[in-house]
Tab-separated table of C-alpha atoms and ligand atoms in Angstrom:
chain	number	residue	atom	x	y	z
A	1	UNK	CA	0.000	0.000	0.000
A	2	UNK	CA	1.658	3.211	-1.115
A	3	UNK	CA	-1.398	5.520	-1.037
A	4	UNK	CA	-1.004	6.279	-4.739
A	5	UNK	CA	-3.531	8.237	-6.795
A	6	UNK	CA	-3.688	8.095	-10.563
A	7	UNK	CA	-5.326	10.995	-12.438
A	8	UNK	CA	-6.093	10.131	-16.044
A	9	UNK	CA	-6.423	12.992	-18.496
A	10	UNK	CA	-9.047	13.425	-21.193
A	11	UNK	CA	-6.358	13.185	-23.863
A	12	UNK	CA	-3.609	10.583	-24.259
A	13	UNK	CA	-0.067	11.463	-23.256
A	14	UNK	CA	2.866	10.485	-21.058
A	15	UNK	CA	2.847	9.451	-17.408
A	16	UNK	CA	4.401	11.774	-14.827
A	17	UNK	CA	5.188	10.205	-11.435
A	18	UNK	CA	5.431	12.609	-8.479
A	19	UNK	CA	6.933	11.207	-5.266
A	20	UNK	CA	6.782	12.696	-1.768
A	21	UNK	CA	7.662	11.258	1.615
A	22	UNK	CA	10.630	9.173	0.465
A	23	UNK	CA	11.992	10.515	3.741
A	24	UNK	CA	9.437	10.195	6.523
A	25	UNK	CA	10.101	13.560	8.199
A	26	UNK	CA	9.679	15.833	5.158
A	27	UNK	CA	6.204	17.334	5.133
A	28	UNK	CA	5.809	20.036	2.458
A	29	UNK	CA	6.009	17.450	-0.384
A	30	UNK	CA	3.195	15.378	1.118
A	31	UNK	CA	0.836	18.340	1.429
A	32	UNK	CA	1.868	19.674	-1.998
A	33	UNK	CA	0.934	16.388	-3.679
A	34	UNK	CA	-2.415	16.462	-1.903
A	35	UNK	CA	-3.054	20.014	-3.192
A	36	UNK	CA	-1.801	19.119	-6.666
A	37	UNK	CA	-4.464	16.391	-6.861
A	38	UNK	CA	-7.110	19.014	-6.056
A	39	UNK	CA	-5.707	21.529	-8.577
A	40	UNK	CA	-5.376	19.298	-11.635
A	41	UNK	CA	-8.421	19.246	-13.887
A	42	UNK	CA	-8.486	15.943	-15.850
A	43	UNK	CA	-10.210	17.779	-18.708
A	44	UNK	CA	-7.035	19.863	-19.190
A	45	UNK	CA	-4.606	16.960	-18.710
A	46	UNK	CA	-2.910	15.041	-21.505
A	47	UNK	CA	-1.629	11.739	-20.152
A	48	UNK	CA	-1.527	10.512	-16.591
A	49	UNK	CA	-0.395	11.866	-13.279
A	50	UNK	CA	0.642	9.212	-10.755
A	51	UNK	CA	0.869	10.727	-7.266
A	52	UNK	CA	2.540	8.995	-4.306
A	53	UNK	CA	2.546	11.466	-1.399
A	54	UNK	CA	3.915	9.129	1.292
A	55	UNK	CA	6.352	6.840	-0.476
A	56	UNK	CA	7.875	5.593	2.777
A	57	UNK	CA	4.932	4.798	5.055
A	58	UNK	CA	6.891	3.147	7.906
A	59	UNK	CA	9.276	6.147	8.116
A	60	UNK	CA	6.366	8.622	8.108
A	61	UNK	CA	4.563	6.673	10.819
A	62	UNK	CA	7.656	6.675	13.038
A	63	UNK	CA	8.383	10.405	12.385
A	64	UNK	CA	11.845	9.465	11.102
A	65	UNK	CA	13.859	10.159	7.965
A	66	UNK	CA	14.604	6.455	7.471
A	67	UNK	CA	12.763	3.207	7.999
A	68	UNK	CA	12.509	1.062	11.144
A	69	UNK	CA	15.218	-1.210	9.667
A	70	UNK	CA	17.654	1.712	9.858
A	71	UNK	CA	17.836	2.114	6.065
A	72	UNK	CA	17.479	5.368	4.153
A	73	UNK	CA	15.086	4.685	1.270
A	74	UNK	CA	16.882	7.303	-0.854
A	75	UNK	CA	20.062	5.190	-0.634
A	76	UNK	CA	18.350	1.796	-0.996
A	77	UNK	CA	16.880	1.841	-4.506
A	78	UNK	CA	18.211	-1.172	-6.447
A	79	UNK	CA	21.103	-0.312	-8.754
A	80	UNK	CA	20.096	-3.028	-11.169
A	81	UNK	CA	16.361	-3.441	-10.857
A	82	UNK	CA	16.270	-6.692	-12.851
A	83	UNK	CA	18.865	-8.403	-10.644
A	84	UNK	CA	17.651	-7.000	-7.325
A	85	UNK	CA	17.028	-9.251	-4.310
A	86	UNK	CA	15.116	-6.465	-2.551
A	87	UNK	CA	11.705	-8.127	-2.997
A	88	UNK	CA	12.718	-10.577	-0.239
A	89	UNK	CA	14.571	-7.980	1.832
A	90	UNK	CA	13.804	-5.662	4.747
A	91	UNK	CA	10.811	-3.324	4.806
A	92	UNK	CA	12.723	-0.419	3.211
A	93	UNK	CA	14.207	-2.704	0.555
A	94	UNK	CA	10.747	-4.008	-0.352
A	95	UNK	CA	9.409	-0.435	-0.645
A	96	UNK	CA	12.404	0.470	-2.838
A	97	UNK	CA	11.703	-2.515	-5.079
A	98	UNK	CA	8.022	-1.596	-5.529
A	99	UNK	CA	8.831	2.069	-6.192
A	100	UNK	CA	11.569	1.114	-8.658
A	101	UNK	CA	8.948	-0.732	-10.706
A	102	UNK	CA	6.788	2.413	-10.709
A	103	UNK	CA	9.730	4.626	-11.674
A	104	UNK	CA	10.876	2.350	-14.498
A	105	UNK	CA	7.320	2.287	-15.879
A	106	UNK	CA	6.726	6.074	-15.872
A	107	UNK	CA	7.834	8.550	-18.547
A	108	UNK	CA	8.963	11.383	-16.220
A	109	UNK	CA	9.743	11.567	-12.488
A	110	UNK	CA	9.659	14.392	-9.929
A	111	UNK	CA	10.879	13.448	-6.419
A	112	UNK	CA	10.076	16.105	-3.785
A	113	UNK	CA	12.135	16.539	-0.600
A	114	UNK	CA	13.013	18.984	2.193
A	115	UNK	CA	15.798	19.116	4.764
A	116	UNK	CA	13.638	17.129	7.196
A	117	UNK	CA	13.570	17.794	10.910
A	118	UNK	CA	17.307	18.397	11.200
A	119	UNK	CA	18.195	20.525	8.159
A	120	UNK	CA	16.993	23.416	6.089
A	121	UNK	CA	17.895	23.592	2.407
A	122	UNK	CA	17.995	26.482	-0.075
A	123	UNK	CA	15.228	25.853	-2.646
A	124	UNK	CA	16.755	23.911	-5.511
A	125	UNK	CA	15.962	21.487	-8.296
A	126	UNK	CA	18.523	18.828	-9.183
A	127	UNK	CA	19.184	16.151	-11.780
A	128	UNK	CA	21.944	13.758	-12.802
A	129	UNK	CA	24.262	14.699	-15.658
A	130	UNK	CA	23.442	11.484	-17.509
A	131	UNK	CA	25.002	10.474	-20.812
A	132	UNK	CA	21.877	10.630	-22.996
A	133	UNK	CA	21.670	14.127	-24.534
A	134	UNK	CA	17.902	13.862	-24.999
A	135	UNK	CA	17.250	12.819	-21.395
A	136	UNK	CA	19.633	15.481	-20.089
A	137	UNK	CA	18.003	18.197	-22.182
A	138	UNK	CA	14.566	17.212	-20.876
A	139	UNK	CA	15.839	17.201	-17.280
A	140	UNK	CA	17.254	20.696	-17.736
A	141	UNK	CA	13.933	21.914	-19.151
A	142	UNK	CA	12.018	20.316	-16.272
A	143	UNK	CA	14.366	21.841	-13.676
A	144	UNK	CA	14.135	25.330	-15.205
A	145	UNK	CA	10.364	25.106	-15.476
A	146	UNK	CA	10.031	24.018	-11.841
A	147	UNK	CA	11.056	27.564	-11.001
A	148	UNK	CA	13.214	27.321	-7.853
A	149	UNK	CA	16.198	29.691	-7.516
A	150	UNK	CA	18.973	27.073	-7.857
A	151	UNK	CA	19.356	24.391	-10.531
A	152	UNK	CA	21.980	21.763	-9.749
A	153	UNK	CA	23.199	19.172	-12.225
A	154	UNK	CA	25.240	16.549	-10.370
A	155	UNK	CA	27.302	13.397	-10.794
A	156	UNK	CA	25.567	10.624	-12.736
A	157	UNK	CA	27.348	8.082	-10.508
A	158	UNK	CA	25.125	8.514	-7.432
A	159	UNK	CA	23.534	5.161	-6.587
A	160	UNK	CA	20.559	3.986	-4.559
A	161	UNK	CA	18.427	7.023	-5.437
A	162	UNK	CA	15.075	7.278	-7.164
A	163	UNK	CA	17.003	9.217	-9.808
A	164	UNK	CA	19.423	6.281	-10.229
A	165	UNK	CA	16.501	4.013	-11.138
A	166	UNK	CA	15.214	6.619	-13.614
A	167	UNK	CA	18.728	7.004	-15.073
A	168	UNK	CA	19.047	3.243	-15.619
A	169	UNK	CA	15.586	3.142	-17.222
A	170	UNK	CA	16.370	6.123	-19.464
A	171	UNK	CA	13.608	8.269	-17.927
A	172	UNK	CA	14.049	12.023	-17.353
A	173	UNK	CA	13.935	12.763	-13.625
A	174	UNK	CA	14.418	15.720	-11.291
A	175	UNK	CA	14.292	16.125	-7.537
A	176	UNK	CA	13.577	19.233	-5.485
A	177	UNK	CA	14.536	20.519	-2.043
A	178	UNK	CA	12.789	23.318	-0.159
A	179	UNK	CA	13.445	24.371	3.435
A	180	UNK	CA	12.907	21.912	6.245
A	181	UNK	CA	11.948	21.661	9.896
A	182	UNK	CA	9.248	19.712	11.654
A	183	UNK	CA	6.322	21.784	10.377
A	184	UNK	CA	4.761	22.280	6.962
A	185	UNK	CA	5.397	25.760	5.533
A	186	UNK	CA	2.584	26.879	3.190
A	187	UNK	CA	5.118	28.803	1.066
A	188	UNK	CA	6.995	25.562	0.388
A	189	UNK	CA	3.769	23.734	-0.412
A	190	UNK	CA	2.810	26.455	-2.886
A	191	UNK	CA	6.257	26.442	-4.496
A	192	UNK	CA	5.995	22.690	-5.023
A	193	UNK	CA	2.437	22.747	-6.409
A	194	UNK	CA	3.343	25.536	-8.841
A	195	UNK	CA	6.600	23.791	-9.734
A	196	UNK	CA	4.857	20.545	-10.649
A	197	UNK	CA	2.196	22.389	-12.704
A	198	UNK	CA	4.938	24.294	-14.523
A	199	UNK	CA	6.779	21.072	-15.366
A	200	UNK	CA	3.537	19.512	-16.619
A	201	UNK	CA	3.089	22.549	-18.838
A	202	UNK	CA	6.691	22.292	-20.084
A	203	UNK	CA	6.050	18.628	-20.977
A	204	UNK	CA	2.857	19.600	-22.860
A	205	UNK	CA	0.758	17.632	-20.390
A	206	UNK	CA	-1.183	20.556	-18.974
A	207	UNK	CA	-2.670	23.767	-20.257
A	208	UNK	CA	-1.424	26.749	-18.316
A	209	UNK	CA	1.870	27.667	-16.723
A	210	UNK	CA	1.267	29.417	-13.443
A	211	UNK	CA	4.454	31.204	-12.339
A	212	UNK	CA	7.690	32.242	-13.977
A	213	UNK	CA	10.850	32.373	-11.894
A	214	UNK	CA	12.506	35.759	-11.648
A	215	UNK	CA	16.081	34.551	-11.423
A	216	UNK	CA	17.748	31.165	-11.450
A	217	UNK	CA	21.334	30.080	-11.013
A	218	UNK	CA	22.439	26.897	-12.772
A	219	UNK	CA	25.443	24.901	-11.576
A	220	UNK	CA	26.488	21.708	-13.343
A	221	UNK	CA	29.222	19.651	-11.680
A	222	UNK	CA	29.891	16.182	-13.149
A	223	UNK	CA	32.621	15.280	-10.632
A	224	UNK	CA	32.180	12.071	-8.666
A	225	UNK	CA	30.510	12.838	-5.376
A	226	UNK	CA	28.861	16.075	-6.447
A	227	UNK	CA	25.276	16.142	-5.273
A	228	UNK	CA	25.954	14.775	-1.800
A	229	UNK	CA	24.131	17.190	0.478
A	230	UNK	CA	25.408	15.529	3.618
A	231	UNK	CA	29.099	15.189	2.904
A	232	UNK	CA	30.336	18.632	3.935
A	233	UNK	CA	31.296	19.934	7.351
A	234	UNK	CA	30.663	16.983	9.683
A	235	UNK	CA	30.373	17.962	13.366
A	236	UNK	CA	33.809	17.514	15.006
A	237	UNK	CA	32.152	16.468	18.260
A	238	UNK	CA	28.767	16.226	19.944
A	239	UNK	CA	27.124	19.275	21.465
A	240	UNK	CA	24.791	22.188	20.794
A	241	UNK	CA	25.170	23.674	17.294
A	242	UNK	CA	24.123	27.128	16.276
A	243	UNK	CA	24.508	28.184	12.611
A	244	UNK	CA	26.016	31.626	12.051
A	245	UNK	CA	25.049	32.241	8.419
A	246	UNK	CA	21.689	32.420	6.643
A	247	UNK	CA	20.927	30.057	3.798
A	248	UNK	CA	21.678	31.513	0.383
A	249	UNK	CA	24.600	33.524	1.702
A	250	UNK	CA	27.721	33.708	-0.456
A	251	UNK	CA	30.420	32.365	1.878
A	252	UNK	CA	34.097	33.307	1.729
A	253	UNK	CA	36.771	30.768	2.756
A	254	UNK	CA	37.418	31.064	6.481
A	255	UNK	CA	33.986	32.491	7.303
A	256	UNK	CA	32.356	31.313	10.530
A	257	UNK	CA	29.614	28.785	9.689
A	258	UNK	CA	28.524	28.052	13.245
A	259	UNK	CA	29.564	27.107	16.751
A	260	UNK	CA	29.300	24.003	18.939
A	261	UNK	CA	29.549	23.961	22.704
A	262	UNK	CA	29.308	21.058	25.106
A	263	UNK	CA	30.981	21.540	28.501
A	264	UNK	CA	31.397	24.729	30.521
A	265	UNK	CA	35.102	24.102	30.957
A	266	UNK	CA	35.809	23.551	27.249
A	267	UNK	CA	36.128	26.304	24.647
A	268	UNK	CA	33.325	26.844	22.133
A	269	UNK	CA	34.252	25.128	18.846
A	270	UNK	CA	34.091	27.327	15.765
A	271	UNK	CA	33.239	25.660	12.455
A	272	UNK	CA	34.746	27.655	9.584
A	273	UNK	CA	34.387	27.392	5.816
A	274	UNK	CA	37.307	25.702	4.077
A	275	UNK	CA	36.089	26.861	0.657
A	276	UNK	CA	33.800	29.519	-0.754
A	277	UNK	CA	30.427	29.372	-2.456
A	278	UNK	CA	26.705	29.408	-1.845
A	279	UNK	CA	25.429	28.124	1.502
A	280	UNK	CA	22.702	25.663	0.466
A	281	UNK	CA	22.251	23.617	3.666
A	282	UNK	CA	22.223	24.500	7.336
A	283	UNK	CA	21.729	22.196	10.262
A	284	UNK	CA	18.835	23.653	12.264
A	285	UNK	CA	18.346	20.900	14.864
A	286	UNK	CA	20.718	22.129	17.574
A	287	UNK	CA	21.562	18.769	19.170
A	288	UNK	CA	24.415	17.215	17.192
A	289	UNK	CA	26.427	14.018	17.371
A	290	UNK	CA	29.988	13.757	16.077
A	291	UNK	CA	29.854	13.424	12.300
A	292	UNK	CA	26.410	14.985	11.776
A	293	UNK	CA	26.300	17.231	8.688
A	294	UNK	CA	26.322	20.904	9.699
A	295	UNK	CA	26.406	22.765	6.378
A	296	UNK	CA	26.887	22.397	2.635
A	297	UNK	CA	28.590	25.037	0.527
A	298	UNK	CA	28.111	24.774	-3.218
A	299	UNK	CA	31.031	26.041	-5.287
A	300	UNK	CA	29.668	28.444	-7.853
A	301	UNK	CA	31.883	28.609	-10.914
A	302	UNK	CA	30.712	31.562	-12.958
A	303	UNK	CA	31.788	29.728	-16.123
A	304	UNK	CA	29.397	26.869	-15.449
A	305	UNK	CA	26.522	28.881	-14.066
A	306	UNK	CA	24.081	30.575	-16.341
A	307	UNK	CA	20.693	32.227	-16.610
A	308	UNK	CA	21.134	35.121	-14.369
A	309	UNK	CA	22.111	36.459	-11.045
A	310	UNK	CA	23.300	34.844	-7.888
A	311	UNK	CA	20.428	34.117	-5.529
A	312	UNK	CA	19.485	36.845	-3.112
A	313	UNK	CA	20.417	36.159	0.499
A	314	UNK	CA	17.287	37.811	1.858
A	315	UNK	CA	14.361	35.567	2.812
A	316	UNK	CA	15.570	32.469	0.993
A	317	UNK	CA	12.465	30.444	1.639
A	318	UNK	CA	9.927	32.774	0.078
A	319	UNK	CA	8.065	31.153	-2.818
A	320	UNK	CA	9.464	31.459	-6.351
A	321	UNK	CA	8.489	34.635	-8.112
A	322	UNK	CA	8.540	36.657	-4.917
A	323	UNK	CA	12.289	36.801	-4.344
A	324	UNK	CA	13.220	40.373	-3.628
B	401	LIG	ZN1	14.683	13.890	1.593
C-alpha cells in the first residue's frame, strides 16, 4: 500500500510520477501532492499523473527520515532493478523494489524533498548529468520550469536514489529541495504545487503555466561525489550547534559557519568554511552528534553557471516569483 492516486487525463499522453515522503520527516512534499491532486483538472490533462505522497509509510509513521530497519530509502533503490534481491529484503528494501517498478514504468519523475527535521535547504531542483543528450536536455527543461532559484546538475554516478533508477531506465527525472523543519510551511507547499504544474506545462501535459521564476542560477558539476548534500562539514564532536550564516549567503573561505559547545570548561568550537560558495544547507536541529552534517557550501563557478544572477540572500524560503 503506497497511497497512490492516478489521475487520467481526457487526452492521451505520457505518465508523470510525483513522489513525496521518500523521507518520513519531510512534510511540504506530502501536502503539496495532496493540493496538486485538487488543482489538476483531468479535462485539461494530456496523459496521466501518478501521485505517491507518502512513499515511505513506515518512516512517516515513526516520524523518522529512514525506515525502522535503519535504512534510508533514498540510498536503498536497487542499482540493477532486474537483478535485485530487494523483494525478499527488509521493509525499506521491499518499498524500494516496488517504487523502482513504478519509476521504471513512468515517462517522467519528480521526487520532492526537504531538509527534514534536522536541516533546512535552499530551494533547488537537481538532476543527474546522464550520458543521454535527450534525457539530459529534458531534465534541464524540467528543472528550469520548476522555477526554484537554484538548478543543480550533479554526478551521474550517485547510486541507490530514485534518480538512479530513472537514469538506468532512461527516464528524465528531477528532484527538489525546499526548506525543512518539523512543520509544513505553506510557502513551500505552494512552491511545489506551482513547480509541478509548470513542469507539466513544459512537458505539454497541462494547459497553463502558473508562475515564472525571476532569477535562477544553474550549476552543473559532473565530478564524482557532487550532489551529496550531507558530505560537507561533519560535526567535530557532539554538542549544541548554532549556525552563524543564513541560507543563500555567499560564503568566503574562512567564514564562521557556526559554533558548537558542550561543557562549561571547554572552549566553544568554531566551524569555519574551508572553501567559498553558496550556503545551500544548514543544520537547524541544535543537538548534534559527532559526524552529523552541519552545512553544505556549493562552489559556484561563474563559467558553469548561467541564466542570471546569484540568488538573493534575503528571505531564501519565500516562494518562487517573490524573491526580492
Ligand atoms: Zn529527503
